[in-house]
Short mmCIF file of C-alpha atoms and ligand atoms in Angstrom, two decimals:
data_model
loop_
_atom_site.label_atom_id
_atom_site.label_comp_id
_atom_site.label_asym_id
_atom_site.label_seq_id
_atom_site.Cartn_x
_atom_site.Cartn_y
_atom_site.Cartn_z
CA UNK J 1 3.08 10.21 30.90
CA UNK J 2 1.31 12.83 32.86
CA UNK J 3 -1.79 14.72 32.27
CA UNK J 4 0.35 17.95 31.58
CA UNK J 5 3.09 15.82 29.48
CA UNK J 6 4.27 17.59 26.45
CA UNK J 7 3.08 14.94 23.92
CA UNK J 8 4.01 15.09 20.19
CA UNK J 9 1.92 13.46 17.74
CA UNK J 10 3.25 13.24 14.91
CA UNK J 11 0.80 12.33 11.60
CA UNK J 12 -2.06 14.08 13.38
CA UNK J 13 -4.37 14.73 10.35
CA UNK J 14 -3.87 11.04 9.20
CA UNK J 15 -6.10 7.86 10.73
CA UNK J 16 -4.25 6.69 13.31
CA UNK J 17 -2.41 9.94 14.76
CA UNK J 18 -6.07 11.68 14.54
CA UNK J 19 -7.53 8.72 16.91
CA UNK J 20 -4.78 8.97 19.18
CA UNK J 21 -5.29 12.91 19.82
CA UNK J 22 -8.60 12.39 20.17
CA UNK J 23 -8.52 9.71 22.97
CA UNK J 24 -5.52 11.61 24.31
CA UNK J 25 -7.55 14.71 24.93
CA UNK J 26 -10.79 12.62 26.22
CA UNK J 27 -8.56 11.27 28.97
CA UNK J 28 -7.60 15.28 29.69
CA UNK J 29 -4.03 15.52 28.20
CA UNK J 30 -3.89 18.79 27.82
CA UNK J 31 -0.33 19.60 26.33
CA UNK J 32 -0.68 17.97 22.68
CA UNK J 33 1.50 19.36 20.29
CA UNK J 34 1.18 18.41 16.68
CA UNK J 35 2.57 20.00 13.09
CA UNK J 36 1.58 20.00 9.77
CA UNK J 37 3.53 19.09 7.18
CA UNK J 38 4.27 22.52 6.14
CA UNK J 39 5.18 23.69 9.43
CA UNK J 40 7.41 20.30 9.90
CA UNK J 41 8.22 18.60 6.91
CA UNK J 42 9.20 15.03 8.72
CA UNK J 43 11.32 13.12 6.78
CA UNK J 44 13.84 16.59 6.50
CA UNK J 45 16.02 15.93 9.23
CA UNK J 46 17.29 19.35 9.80
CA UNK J 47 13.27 20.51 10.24
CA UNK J 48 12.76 17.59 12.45
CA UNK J 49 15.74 18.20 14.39
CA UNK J 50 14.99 22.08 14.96
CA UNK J 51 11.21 21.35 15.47
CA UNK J 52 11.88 19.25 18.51
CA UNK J 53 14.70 21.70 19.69
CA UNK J 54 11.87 24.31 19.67
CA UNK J 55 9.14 22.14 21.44
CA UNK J 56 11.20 19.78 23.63
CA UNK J 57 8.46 16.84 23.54
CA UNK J 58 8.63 14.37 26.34
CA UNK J 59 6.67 11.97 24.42
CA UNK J 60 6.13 11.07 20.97
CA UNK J 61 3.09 8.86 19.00
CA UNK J 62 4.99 8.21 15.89
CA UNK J 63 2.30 7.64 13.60
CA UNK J 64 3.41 10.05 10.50
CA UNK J 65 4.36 7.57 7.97
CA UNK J 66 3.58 7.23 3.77
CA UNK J 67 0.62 4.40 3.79
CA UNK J 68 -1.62 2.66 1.27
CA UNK J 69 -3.61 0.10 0.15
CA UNK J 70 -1.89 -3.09 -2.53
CA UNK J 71 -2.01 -0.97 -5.34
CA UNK J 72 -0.30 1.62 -3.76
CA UNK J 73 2.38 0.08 -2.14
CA UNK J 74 2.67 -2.28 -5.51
CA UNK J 75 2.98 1.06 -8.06
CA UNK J 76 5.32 3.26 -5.82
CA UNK J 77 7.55 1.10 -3.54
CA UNK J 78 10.36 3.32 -3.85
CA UNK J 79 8.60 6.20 -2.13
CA UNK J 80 7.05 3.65 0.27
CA UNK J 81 10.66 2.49 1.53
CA UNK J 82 11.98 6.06 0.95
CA UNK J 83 9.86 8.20 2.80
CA UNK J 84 9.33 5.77 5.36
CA UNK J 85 12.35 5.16 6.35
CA UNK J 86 13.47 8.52 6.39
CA UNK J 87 10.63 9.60 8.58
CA UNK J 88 11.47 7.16 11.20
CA UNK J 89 15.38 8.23 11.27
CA UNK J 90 14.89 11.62 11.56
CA UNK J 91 11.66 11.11 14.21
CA UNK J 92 13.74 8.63 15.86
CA UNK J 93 17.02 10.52 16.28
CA UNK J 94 15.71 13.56 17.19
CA UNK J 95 13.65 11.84 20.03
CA UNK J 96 17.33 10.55 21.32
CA UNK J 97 18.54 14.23 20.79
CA UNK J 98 16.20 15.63 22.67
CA UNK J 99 16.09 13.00 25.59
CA UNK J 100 12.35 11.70 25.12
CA UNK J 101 11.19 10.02 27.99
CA UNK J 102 8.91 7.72 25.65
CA UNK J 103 8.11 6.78 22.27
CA UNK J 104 5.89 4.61 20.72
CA UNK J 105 6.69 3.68 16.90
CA UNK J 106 3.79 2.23 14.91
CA UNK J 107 4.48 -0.71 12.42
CA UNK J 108 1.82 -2.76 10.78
CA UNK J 109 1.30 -6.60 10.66
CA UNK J 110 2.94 -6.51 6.85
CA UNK J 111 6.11 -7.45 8.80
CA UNK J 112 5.35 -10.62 9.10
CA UNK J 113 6.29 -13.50 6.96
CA UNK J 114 3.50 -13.57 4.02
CA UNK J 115 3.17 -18.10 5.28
CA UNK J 116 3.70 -17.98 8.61
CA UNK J 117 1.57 -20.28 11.50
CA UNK J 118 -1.44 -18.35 12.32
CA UNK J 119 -2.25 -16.62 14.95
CA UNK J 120 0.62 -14.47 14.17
CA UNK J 121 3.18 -14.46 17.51
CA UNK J 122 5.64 -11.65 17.79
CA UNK J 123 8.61 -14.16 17.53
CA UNK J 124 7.81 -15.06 13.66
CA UNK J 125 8.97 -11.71 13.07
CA UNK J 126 11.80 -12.21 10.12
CA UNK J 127 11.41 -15.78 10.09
CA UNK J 128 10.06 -16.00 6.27
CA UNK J 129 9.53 -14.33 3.10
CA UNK J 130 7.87 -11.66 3.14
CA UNK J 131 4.38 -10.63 1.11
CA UNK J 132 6.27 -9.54 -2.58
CA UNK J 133 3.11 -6.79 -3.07
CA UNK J 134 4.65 -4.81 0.08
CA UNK J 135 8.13 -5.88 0.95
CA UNK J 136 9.40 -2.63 0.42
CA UNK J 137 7.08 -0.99 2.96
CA UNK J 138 7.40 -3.52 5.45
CA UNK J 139 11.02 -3.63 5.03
CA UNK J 140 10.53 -0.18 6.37
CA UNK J 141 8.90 -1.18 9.15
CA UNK J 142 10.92 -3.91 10.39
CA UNK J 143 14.13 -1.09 10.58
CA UNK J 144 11.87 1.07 12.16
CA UNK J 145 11.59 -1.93 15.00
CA UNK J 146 15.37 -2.72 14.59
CA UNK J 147 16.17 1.27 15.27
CA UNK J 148 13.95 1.57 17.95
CA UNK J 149 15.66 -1.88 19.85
CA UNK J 150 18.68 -0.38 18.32
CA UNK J 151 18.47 3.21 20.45
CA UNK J 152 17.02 0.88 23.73
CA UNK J 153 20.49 -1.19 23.69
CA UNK J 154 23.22 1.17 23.02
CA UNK J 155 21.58 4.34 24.45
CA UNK J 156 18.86 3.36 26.99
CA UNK J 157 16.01 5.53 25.05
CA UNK J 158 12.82 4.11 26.10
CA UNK J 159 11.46 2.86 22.41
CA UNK J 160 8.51 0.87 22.18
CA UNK J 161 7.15 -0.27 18.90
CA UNK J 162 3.49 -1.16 18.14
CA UNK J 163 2.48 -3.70 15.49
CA UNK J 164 -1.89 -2.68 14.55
CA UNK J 165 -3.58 -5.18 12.60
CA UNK J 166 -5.63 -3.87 9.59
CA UNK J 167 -7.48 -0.45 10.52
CA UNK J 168 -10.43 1.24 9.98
CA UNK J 169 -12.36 4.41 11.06
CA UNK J 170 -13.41 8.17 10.93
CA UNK J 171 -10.60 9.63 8.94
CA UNK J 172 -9.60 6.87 7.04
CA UNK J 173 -8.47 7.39 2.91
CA UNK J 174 -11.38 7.01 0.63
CA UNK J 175 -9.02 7.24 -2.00
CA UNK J 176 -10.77 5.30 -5.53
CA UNK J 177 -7.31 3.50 -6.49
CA UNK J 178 -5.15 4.09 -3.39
CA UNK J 179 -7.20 3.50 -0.15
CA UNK J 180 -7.05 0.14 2.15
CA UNK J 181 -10.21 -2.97 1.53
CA UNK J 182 -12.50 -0.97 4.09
CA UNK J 183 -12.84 2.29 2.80
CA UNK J 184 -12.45 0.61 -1.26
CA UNK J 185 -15.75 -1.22 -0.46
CA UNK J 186 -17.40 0.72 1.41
CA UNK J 187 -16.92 3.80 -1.43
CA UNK J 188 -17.70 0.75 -4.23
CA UNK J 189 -21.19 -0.08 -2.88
CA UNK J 190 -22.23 3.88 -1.67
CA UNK J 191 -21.64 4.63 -5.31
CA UNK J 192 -23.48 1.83 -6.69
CA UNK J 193 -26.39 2.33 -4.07
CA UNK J 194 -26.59 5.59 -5.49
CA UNK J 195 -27.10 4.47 -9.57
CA UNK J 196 -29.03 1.89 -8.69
CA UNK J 197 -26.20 -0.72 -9.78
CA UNK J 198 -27.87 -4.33 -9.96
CA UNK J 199 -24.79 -5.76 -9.50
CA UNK J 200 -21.12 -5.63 -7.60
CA UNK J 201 -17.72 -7.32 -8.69
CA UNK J 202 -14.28 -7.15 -8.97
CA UNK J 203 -13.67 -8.94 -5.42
CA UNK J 204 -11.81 -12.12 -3.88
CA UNK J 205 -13.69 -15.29 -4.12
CA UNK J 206 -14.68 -14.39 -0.49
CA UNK J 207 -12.88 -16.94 1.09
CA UNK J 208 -9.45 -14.94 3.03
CA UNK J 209 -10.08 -14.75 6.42
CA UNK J 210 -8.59 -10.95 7.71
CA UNK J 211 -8.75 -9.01 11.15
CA UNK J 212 -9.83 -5.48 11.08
CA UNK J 213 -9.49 -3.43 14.13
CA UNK J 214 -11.62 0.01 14.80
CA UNK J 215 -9.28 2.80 15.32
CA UNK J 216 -9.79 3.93 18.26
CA UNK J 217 -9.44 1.15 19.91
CA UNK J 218 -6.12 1.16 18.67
CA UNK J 219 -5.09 4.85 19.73
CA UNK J 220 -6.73 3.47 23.11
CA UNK J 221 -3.82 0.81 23.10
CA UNK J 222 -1.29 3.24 22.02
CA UNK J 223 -1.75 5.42 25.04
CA UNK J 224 -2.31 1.78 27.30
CA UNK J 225 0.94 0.84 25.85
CA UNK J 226 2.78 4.28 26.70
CA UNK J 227 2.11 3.65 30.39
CA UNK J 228 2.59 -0.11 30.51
CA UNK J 229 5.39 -1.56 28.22
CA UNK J 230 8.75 -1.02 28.21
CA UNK J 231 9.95 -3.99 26.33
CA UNK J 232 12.19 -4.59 23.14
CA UNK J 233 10.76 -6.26 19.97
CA UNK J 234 7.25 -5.73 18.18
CA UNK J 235 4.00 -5.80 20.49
CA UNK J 236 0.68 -6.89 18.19
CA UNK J 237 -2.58 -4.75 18.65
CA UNK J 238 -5.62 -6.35 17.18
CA UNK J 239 -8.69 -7.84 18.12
CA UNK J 240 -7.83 -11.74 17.69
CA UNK J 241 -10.84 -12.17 16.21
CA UNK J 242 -10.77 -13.05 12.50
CA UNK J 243 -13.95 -13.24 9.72
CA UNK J 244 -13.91 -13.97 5.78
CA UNK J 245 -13.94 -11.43 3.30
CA UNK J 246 -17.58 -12.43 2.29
CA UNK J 247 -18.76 -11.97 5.41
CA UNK J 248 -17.42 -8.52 5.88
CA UNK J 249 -17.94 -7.26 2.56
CA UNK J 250 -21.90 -8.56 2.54
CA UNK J 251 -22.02 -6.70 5.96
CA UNK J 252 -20.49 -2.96 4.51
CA UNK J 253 -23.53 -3.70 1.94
CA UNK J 254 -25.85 -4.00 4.00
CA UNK J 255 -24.22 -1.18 6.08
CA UNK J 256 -24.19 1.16 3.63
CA UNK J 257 -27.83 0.15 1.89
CA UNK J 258 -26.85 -1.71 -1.14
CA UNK J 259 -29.51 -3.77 -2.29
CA UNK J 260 -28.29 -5.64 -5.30
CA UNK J 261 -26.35 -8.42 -6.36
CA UNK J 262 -22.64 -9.33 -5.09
CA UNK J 263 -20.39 -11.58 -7.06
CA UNK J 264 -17.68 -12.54 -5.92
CA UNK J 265 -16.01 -13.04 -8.65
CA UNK J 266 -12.33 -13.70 -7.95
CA UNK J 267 -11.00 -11.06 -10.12
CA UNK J 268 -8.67 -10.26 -7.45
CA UNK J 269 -5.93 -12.77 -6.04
CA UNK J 270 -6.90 -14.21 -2.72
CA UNK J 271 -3.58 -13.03 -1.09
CA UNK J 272 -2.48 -15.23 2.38
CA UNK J 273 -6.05 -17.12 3.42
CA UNK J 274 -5.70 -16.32 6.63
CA UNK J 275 -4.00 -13.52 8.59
CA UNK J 276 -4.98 -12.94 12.09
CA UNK J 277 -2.59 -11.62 14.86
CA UNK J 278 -2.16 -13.31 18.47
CA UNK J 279 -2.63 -10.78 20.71
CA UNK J 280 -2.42 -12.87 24.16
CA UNK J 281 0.82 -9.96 24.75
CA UNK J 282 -1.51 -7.08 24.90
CA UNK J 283 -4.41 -8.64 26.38
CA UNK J 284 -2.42 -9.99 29.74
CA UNK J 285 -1.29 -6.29 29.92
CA UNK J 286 -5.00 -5.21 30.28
CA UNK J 287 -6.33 -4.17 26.95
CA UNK J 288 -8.86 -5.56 24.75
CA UNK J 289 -10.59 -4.11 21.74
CA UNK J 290 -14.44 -3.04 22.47
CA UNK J 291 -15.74 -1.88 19.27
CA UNK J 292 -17.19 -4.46 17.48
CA UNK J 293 -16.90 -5.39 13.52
CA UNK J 294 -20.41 -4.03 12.69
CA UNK J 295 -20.28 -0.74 15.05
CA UNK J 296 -17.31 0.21 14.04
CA UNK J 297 -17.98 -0.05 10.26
CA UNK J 298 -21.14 2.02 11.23
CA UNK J 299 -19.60 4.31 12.45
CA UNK J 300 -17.35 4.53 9.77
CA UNK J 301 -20.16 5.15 6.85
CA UNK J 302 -21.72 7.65 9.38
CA UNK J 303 -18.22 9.85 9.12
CA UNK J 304 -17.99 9.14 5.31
CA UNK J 305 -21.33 10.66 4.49
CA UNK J 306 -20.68 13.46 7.08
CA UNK J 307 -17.32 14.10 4.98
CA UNK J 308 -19.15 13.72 1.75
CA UNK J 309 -21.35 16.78 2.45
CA UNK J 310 -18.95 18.53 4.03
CA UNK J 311 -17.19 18.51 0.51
CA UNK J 312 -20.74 19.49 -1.25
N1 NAP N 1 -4.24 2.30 8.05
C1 NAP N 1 -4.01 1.04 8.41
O1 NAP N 1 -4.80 0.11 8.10
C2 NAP N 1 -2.78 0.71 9.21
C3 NAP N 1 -2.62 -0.62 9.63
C4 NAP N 1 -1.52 -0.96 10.39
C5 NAP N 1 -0.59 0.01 10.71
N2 NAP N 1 -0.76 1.29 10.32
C6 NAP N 1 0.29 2.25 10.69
O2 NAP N 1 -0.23 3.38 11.36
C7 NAP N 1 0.53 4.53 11.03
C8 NAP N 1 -0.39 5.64 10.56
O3 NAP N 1 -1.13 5.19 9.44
P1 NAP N 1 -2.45 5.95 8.94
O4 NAP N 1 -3.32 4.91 8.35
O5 NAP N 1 -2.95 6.86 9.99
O6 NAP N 1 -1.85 6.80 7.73
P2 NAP N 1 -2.44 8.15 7.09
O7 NAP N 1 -3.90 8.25 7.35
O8 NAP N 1 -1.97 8.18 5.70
O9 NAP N 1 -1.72 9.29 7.92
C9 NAP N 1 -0.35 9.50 7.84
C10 NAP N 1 -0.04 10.87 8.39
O10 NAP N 1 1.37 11.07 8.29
C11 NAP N 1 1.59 12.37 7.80
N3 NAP N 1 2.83 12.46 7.06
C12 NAP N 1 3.27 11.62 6.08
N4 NAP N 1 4.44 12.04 5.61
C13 NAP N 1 4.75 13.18 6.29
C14 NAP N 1 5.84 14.09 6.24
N5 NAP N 1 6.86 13.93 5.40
N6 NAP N 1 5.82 15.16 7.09
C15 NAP N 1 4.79 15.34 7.93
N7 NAP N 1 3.73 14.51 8.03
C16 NAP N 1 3.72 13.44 7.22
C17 NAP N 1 0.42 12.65 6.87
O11 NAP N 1 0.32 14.04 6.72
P3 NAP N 1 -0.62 14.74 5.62
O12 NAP N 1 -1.96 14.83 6.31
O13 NAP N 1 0.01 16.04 5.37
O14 NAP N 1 -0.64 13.82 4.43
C18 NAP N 1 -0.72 12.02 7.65
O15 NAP N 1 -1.25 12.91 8.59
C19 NAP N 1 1.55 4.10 9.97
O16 NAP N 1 2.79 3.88 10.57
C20 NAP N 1 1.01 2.79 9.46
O17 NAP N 1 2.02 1.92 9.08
C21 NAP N 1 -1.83 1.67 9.58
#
């Protein structure tokens, strides 16, 4: 990928596709092209298939995709496998059409088996049940990896798939019902720091141990991984590094300037205890997260209130 590539992100305004332009043009790429939905409608194959006619990428950031939090993906499955897998056919095809040099497809670690051995190695992909909450979503995914090893085999297309543990950052959903845990909790205490709410509940008993991972240090692996794998088969991104829900919730409070009590209640099901990826893969090709837990989720609240005003 050179400096003067012509690189197509697609899902630009979302989390992940935002990071990645924005690292993209701090290392001086300078021929980013990107489309909003109206212009490019991306799971309409004939508008995907003339869009790329028109602006002949050579590379392609596939992070456009239908994401949510548990509730989300639990009250709409249909539209999560739907759109998903439409997306990713029509992105995917059209890349083959139009002879991409590169591509980089972007799963999540809800493809792997909801009991599997933790760390989570790439080979335990499809080697267990699934979790039932988002099957339908990560069923998706996993023929998103499939297609992508699918094109590499039978037509050479140079398809590399990324798997990002759970995310976090500047542009993330703030969404009341809808969003990821991050962005729930951190909206949950700003709005009781602002009543004056003695207490918080409605969480886990505290005790899953998750990853989170700051976004851009993930669209810093994407563009690692554009110049430095070439493989078949998922490739985790994450930081290794794994911390209990108590911990990271009592941390966004303290973040964010909520004073008052937490209970941690267990109102909501504990889910897998532990879910951490292995990420030896992408470290011993020379990247490794830098921001840590409690900058990132700074940084985070900083863009939140900025946002928050900017709506005012
Ligand atoms: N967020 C996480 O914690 C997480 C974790 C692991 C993996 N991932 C993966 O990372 C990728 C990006 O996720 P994200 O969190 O950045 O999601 P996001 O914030 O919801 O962004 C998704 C983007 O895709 C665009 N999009 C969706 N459907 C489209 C369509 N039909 N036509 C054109 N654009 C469309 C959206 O456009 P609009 O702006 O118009 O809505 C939005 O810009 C996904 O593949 C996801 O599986 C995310």
């Amino acid at each position: 990928m050179r400096k003067d590539s012509r690189i197509f992100v697609a899902g630009h305004r979302g989390l992940v596709g935002s990071a990645i332009v924005r690292e993209l043009e701090r290392q001086g790429y300078c021929n980013i092209l990107t489309a909003t939905r109206a212009q490019c409608d991306l799971s309409d194959f004939r508008s995907v298939i003339h869009y790329f006619e028109h602006v002949e990428p050579t590379h392609v950031f596939l992070a456009a995709a239908k994401v949510g939090g548990i509730t989300a993906n639990n009250t709409f499955p249909a539209d999560f496998i739907l759109e998903n897998l439409k997306i990713q056919t029509a992105v995917l095809e059209a890349s083959k059409l139009a002879m991409v040099n590169k591509l980089l497809f972007l799963g999540s670690s809800c493809i792997y088996p909801k009991l599997c051995p933790q760390p989570i190695k790439e080979e335990y992909l499809m080697t267990g049940a699934l979790e039932p909450t988002n099957d339908a979503y990560a069923i998706a995914k996993i023929a998103g990896i499939k297609m992508c090893d699918a094109y590499r085999a039978q037509y050479g297309c140079n398809f590399i798939s990324a798997m990002p543990t759970n995310l976090y950052g500047p542009g993330d959903n703030f969404h009341k019902a809808y969003s990821h845990a991050i962005p729930q909790i951190m909206r949950k205490f700003h709005e009781a720091k602002l009543v004056d709410l003695s207490e918080v509940r409605g969480f886990t008993d505290g005790s899953p141990l998750r990853e989170f991972l700051y976004v851009d240090d993930l669209a810093k692996a994407c563009v690692h991984l554009m110049h430095h794998y070439r493989e078949a088969g998922p490739i985790n991104v994450g930081t290794g590094v794994d911390c209990t829900m108590r911990a990271t919730i009592e941390l966004i409070a303290q973040i964010v300037g909520y004073t008052g009590r937490i209970v941690f209640d267990g109102n909501i099901p504990n889910g897998t205890p532990r879910k951490v990826l292995d990420v030896s893969r992408i470290h011993a090709l020379g990247w490794k997260h830098e921001v840590s837990l409690e900058d990132g989720l700074r940084k985070t609240y900083d863009w939140f209130l900025s946002a928050e005003d900017k709506r005012m």
